[in-house]
Coordinates of C-alpha atoms in Angstrom, one line a residue:
X29 CA 0.0 0.0 0.1
X30 CA 1.2 3.6 -0.9
X31 CA 1.5 5.2 2.6
X32 CA 1.3 8.7 0.8
X33 CA -2.5 8.2 0.8
X34 CA -2.3 9.2 4.5
X35 CA -0.5 12.5 3.7
X36 CA -2.4 15.7 4.5
X37 CA 0.4 18.0 3.2
X38 CA -0.8 21.5 2.5
X39 CA -4.3 20.8 4.0
X40 CA -5.9 23.2 6.5
X41 CA -7.6 21.6 9.4
X42 CA -9.7 23.4 12.1
X43 CA -10.3 21.6 15.4
X44 CA -12.8 22.6 18.1
X45 CA -12.0 21.4 21.7
X46 CA -8.5 21.5 20.6
X47 CA -6.7 22.4 23.9
X48 CA -6.6 18.9 25.4
X49 CA -7.6 15.2 25.1
X50 CA -8.9 14.0 21.8
X51 CA -8.7 17.5 20.3
X52 CA -5.1 18.1 21.1
X53 CA -3.9 14.4 20.2
X54 CA -5.8 14.8 16.8
X55 CA -4.2 18.2 16.1
X56 CA -0.8 16.8 16.7
X57 CA -1.5 13.7 14.4
X58 CA -2.9 15.8 11.6
X59 CA 0.2 18.0 11.9
X60 CA 2.4 14.9 11.7
X61 CA 0.5 14.1 8.5
X62 CA 1.4 17.5 7.0
X63 CA -1.7 19.6 7.8
X64 CA -1.7 23.2 8.9
X65 CA -3.9 23.2 12.0
X66 CA -6.1 25.7 13.8
X67 CA -7.1 24.9 17.3
X68 CA -10.1 26.4 18.9
X69 CA -11.7 26.3 22.4
X70 CA -13.1 28.9 25.0
X71 CA -9.8 29.8 26.6
X72 CA -6.9 31.1 24.5
X73 CA -4.4 30.4 27.4
X74 CA -5.2 26.7 27.0
X75 CA -4.8 26.8 23.3
X76 CA -1.5 28.6 22.9
X77 CA 0.7 25.9 24.2
X78 CA -0.8 23.3 21.7
X79 CA -0.3 25.9 18.8
X80 CA 3.3 26.1 19.8
X81 CA 3.6 22.2 19.9
X82 CA 2.1 22.3 16.4
X83 CA 4.5 24.9 14.9
X84 CA 7.3 22.9 16.4
X85 CA 6.4 20.2 13.9
X86 CA 7.0 22.5 11.0
X87 CA 3.4 23.4 10.1
X88 CA 1.4 26.6 10.3
X89 CA -0.9 26.9 13.4
X90 CA -3.1 29.4 15.0
X91 CA -5.1 29.4 18.4
X92 CA -8.5 31.1 18.3
X93 CA -10.7 31.4 21.2
X94 CA -14.4 30.7 20.4
X95 CA -17.3 29.2 22.1
X96 CA -18.9 26.7 19.7
X97 CA -22.3 27.0 21.2
X98 CA -22.4 30.8 20.3
X99 CA -23.1 31.3 16.5
X100 CA -21.4 34.6 16.5
X101 CA -18.2 33.0 17.8
X102 CA -18.4 30.3 15.2
X103 CA -18.8 32.9 12.4
X104 CA -15.9 34.9 13.7
X105 CA -13.7 31.7 13.9
X106 CA -14.3 30.8 10.3
X107 CA -13.7 34.3 9.2
X108 CA -10.4 34.4 11.0
X109 CA -9.3 31.1 9.6
X110 CA -10.1 32.2 6.1
X111 CA -8.3 35.5 6.5
X112 CA -5.2 33.7 7.7
X113 CA -5.3 30.5 5.5
X114 CA -7.8 31.1 2.7
X115 CA -9.4 27.6 2.9
X116 CA -10.6 24.8 5.2
X117 CA -10.1 21.3 4.1
X118 CA -10.8 19.5 7.2
X119 CA -13.2 20.3 10.2
X120 CA -13.1 18.2 13.5
X121 CA -16.1 19.0 15.6
X122 CA -14.7 17.7 18.8
X123 CA -15.9 20.2 21.5
X124 CA -18.3 18.6 24.0
X125 CA -19.7 18.9 27.5
X126 CA -21.7 17.1 30.0
X127 CA -22.6 19.4 32.9
X128 CA -25.0 17.0 34.6
X129 CA -24.7 13.5 36.0
X130 CA -28.0 11.8 37.1
X131 CA -31.3 10.6 36.0
X132 CA -33.2 12.6 33.3
X133 CA -36.2 12.7 35.5
X134 CA -34.3 15.2 37.7
X135 CA -32.4 17.2 35.0
X136 CA -33.1 20.8 34.8
X137 CA -33.7 22.9 31.6
X138 CA -30.5 24.8 32.0
X139 CA -28.2 21.8 31.9
X140 CA -30.2 20.3 29.0
X141 CA -29.8 23.4 26.9
X142 CA -26.1 23.6 27.6
X143 CA -25.6 20.0 26.7
X144 CA -27.6 20.2 23.4
X145 CA -26.2 23.6 22.4
X146 CA -22.5 22.5 22.8
X147 CA -22.9 19.0 21.7
X148 CA -25.3 19.4 18.8
X149 CA -26.2 22.9 17.8
X150 CA -22.6 24.0 17.8
X151 CA -21.7 21.2 15.3
X152 CA -24.6 22.0 13.2
X153 CA -23.8 25.8 12.9
X154 CA -19.9 25.3 12.4
X155 CA -20.4 22.5 9.9
X156 CA -23.0 24.6 7.9
X157 CA -20.5 27.6 7.8
X158 CA -17.6 25.4 6.8
X159 CA -19.5 23.5 4.2
X160 CA -20.3 26.7 2.4
X161 CA -16.6 27.2 2.2
X162 CA -15.7 23.6 1.1
X163 CA -18.4 23.7 -1.6
X164 CA -16.7 26.1 -4.1
X165 CA -13.3 24.5 -3.1
X166 CA -14.3 21.2 -4.6
X167 CA -14.9 19.4 -1.3
X168 CA -13.6 18.7 2.1
X169 CA -14.0 16.5 5.1
X170 CA -16.0 16.9 8.3
X171 CA -15.5 14.6 11.3
X172 CA -17.8 14.8 14.3
X173 CA -17.0 13.3 17.7
X174 CA -20.0 11.3 18.8
X175 CA -19.8 8.6 21.6
X176 CA -20.8 5.0 22.0
X177 CA -23.4 6.7 24.4
X178 CA -25.1 7.7 21.2
X179 CA -25.4 4.0 20.1
X180 CA -26.5 2.6 23.3
X181 CA -28.4 4.1 26.3
X182 CA -26.2 4.7 29.2
X183 CA -26.3 6.5 32.5
X184 CA -25.5 10.0 31.0
X185 CA -29.1 10.5 29.7
X186 CA -29.1 13.9 27.8
X187 CA -25.5 13.5 26.8
X188 CA -26.3 10.1 25.2
X189 CA -29.3 11.8 23.4
X190 CA -27.1 14.5 22.0
X191 CA -24.5 12.1 20.7
X192 CA -27.2 10.0 19.1
X193 CA -28.4 13.1 17.3
X194 CA -24.8 13.8 16.2
X195 CA -24.8 10.4 14.5
X196 CA -28.0 11.3 12.5
X197 CA -26.7 14.8 11.8
X198 CA -23.7 13.2 10.3
X199 CA -25.7 10.9 8.1
X200 CA -27.9 13.7 7.0
X201 CA -25.0 16.0 6.1
X202 CA -23.3 13.3 4.3
X203 CA -26.4 12.6 2.2
X204 CA -26.9 16.2 1.4
X205 CA -23.3 17.2 0.8
X206 CA -21.9 14.2 -1.0
X207 CA -22.8 15.9 -4.3
X208 CA -20.2 18.6 -3.3
X209 CA -17.5 16.1 -2.5
X210 CA -17.8 16.9 1.2
X211 CA -17.4 13.8 3.3
X212 CA -19.0 13.8 6.7
X213 CA -18.2 10.9 9.3
X214 CA -18.4 10.5 13.0
X215 CA -16.3 8.8 15.5
X216 CA -17.7 7.2 18.6
X217 CA -15.3 6.7 21.4
X218 CA -15.6 4.5 24.3
X219 CA -14.1 5.6 27.7
X220 CA -11.0 7.6 26.7
X221 CA -8.7 9.0 29.4
X222 CA -9.6 12.8 29.0
X223 CA -10.8 15.4 31.5
X224 CA -14.4 15.0 30.4
X225 CA -14.3 11.3 31.5
X226 CA -12.3 11.9 34.8
X227 CA -15.2 10.8 37.0
X228 CA -15.2 7.5 35.3
X229 CA -11.4 6.6 35.6
X230 CA -10.0 8.6 38.5
X231 CA -12.3 6.8 41.0
X232 CA -10.7 3.3 41.6
X233 CA -13.9 1.5 42.1
X234 CA -15.6 3.1 39.1
X235 CA -12.5 2.5 37.0
X236 CA -12.4 -1.2 38.0
X237 CA -16.1 -1.6 37.0
X238 CA -15.3 0.1 33.6
X239 CA -12.3 -2.1 32.9
X240 CA -14.5 -5.2 33.5
X241 CA -16.9 -4.1 30.7
X242 CA -14.2 -3.6 28.1
X243 CA -12.9 -6.7 26.1
X244 CA -9.4 -5.1 25.8
X245 CA -9.4 -4.6 29.5
X246 CA -8.0 -1.1 29.5
X247 CA -9.2 2.4 28.9
X248 CA -8.4 4.2 25.5
X249 CA -5.9 7.0 25.1
X250 CA -6.6 10.1 23.1
X251 CA -3.9 9.2 20.5
X252 CA -5.9 6.1 19.7
X253 CA -8.7 8.3 18.5
X254 CA -6.3 10.5 16.5
X255 CA -5.2 7.7 14.2
X256 CA -8.9 7.3 13.0
X257 CA -9.2 11.1 12.4
X258 CA -6.2 11.1 10.2
X259 CA -7.6 8.0 8.3
X260 CA -10.9 9.7 7.7
X261 CA -9.3 13.0 6.6
X262 CA -6.9 11.5 4.2
X263 CA -7.1 9.8 0.7
X264 CA -7.1 6.5 2.5
X265 CA -10.6 7.2 3.7
X266 CA -11.9 8.9 0.6
X267 CA -14.8 6.6 -0.2
X268 CA -16.2 6.7 3.4
X269 CA -19.0 9.1 4.2
X270 CA -22.1 9.0 6.5
X271 CA -20.5 6.4 8.9
X272 CA -19.8 6.3 12.5
X273 CA -16.5 4.5 13.4
X274 CA -16.7 2.9 16.9
X275 CA -13.3 3.1 18.9
X276 CA -14.1 1.6 22.3
X277 CA -11.9 -1.4 22.9
X278 CA -14.9 -3.7 22.1
X279 CA -17.1 -2.3 24.9
X280 CA -20.3 -2.4 22.7
X281 CA -19.9 -6.1 22.3
X282 CA -20.3 -6.6 26.0
X283 CA -18.0 -7.6 28.9
X284 CA -14.9 -9.9 28.2
X285 CA -16.1 -13.5 27.6
X286 CA -13.7 -14.9 30.2
X287 CA -15.6 -12.8 33.0
X288 CA -19.0 -13.9 31.9
X289 CA -20.6 -16.6 34.1
X290 CA -22.3 -19.8 32.9
X291 CA -20.6 -19.8 29.5
X292 CA -19.1 -23.2 28.6

C-alpha cells in the first residue's frame, strides 16, 4: 500500500475542543501528516501551548478562542481562519460537554440546553458555515466526535441523546453534501482518558467496573482516536461518508467473555 495516501500535506484543518484530550492528540496527528492546524476552544491560554507544539512540527498553526455554542463566535472563527489560511479542508467538531450526572427525570432545563447547544447545535452551525466554504473549493472532510453513548443508552441521559443526534446529523449532512465532494463521518469513542471522563477513571472503584466491561481490559488513550481522524481525513478514507466508526476497545460487544458466568 502507498502510505502517501495518508498524507495531508498542505491541507488546512480546524479543530474545536483543541486544547486537550482527543482534540489536542488529533491536532498533533494531523500536523504529523502534514496539515496546517487551527485549534479552538473557549480559553486562549489553554490553546497557545498546543499551537506552539504544532508549529514545532514545522506546520502553520493558530489558536483562536471561540465558544462553539455561540453562533457569532463560530462565524468569527471561520472568518479568522479564512483570513489567515484562505481555505478549510478538514473540520473536526470535537468540542463537547456534560454538565449533569444523574437521571433525566431530575435534570433541569439549563443543563439540558447547555448540553444540546454545545454537543449538537454547535456542530450544526460550524459544519454549515464550513460546508459553504468547502463547496466552492471542490470538497472537504468533516469529522464529528460522537460517543458509544449515542449508540446505546447509558447513565448519562441527555449526553447520550445529544451524541445520538450527532450520528443522525452526520448521516444527513453526508447525504446532502456528498454531491459537493464533502465527506462527513463520525467517531464514537468509548471511555477515553480525558478530562471529560475523569469521573469514570479517577475513582478506583468506578475504574475497575469500567475495565470489567471492556474486552481489551483497558481504557483508551486520546492518541488512539487521533489515528482514526487522520484516516478519515486522508485519501485513504476517501470513499467513506455518513459512517460512524466505533473506537471503544470492544465495549459495545459486552463484557470480556472470560468474565461472563455460565458460559461453557
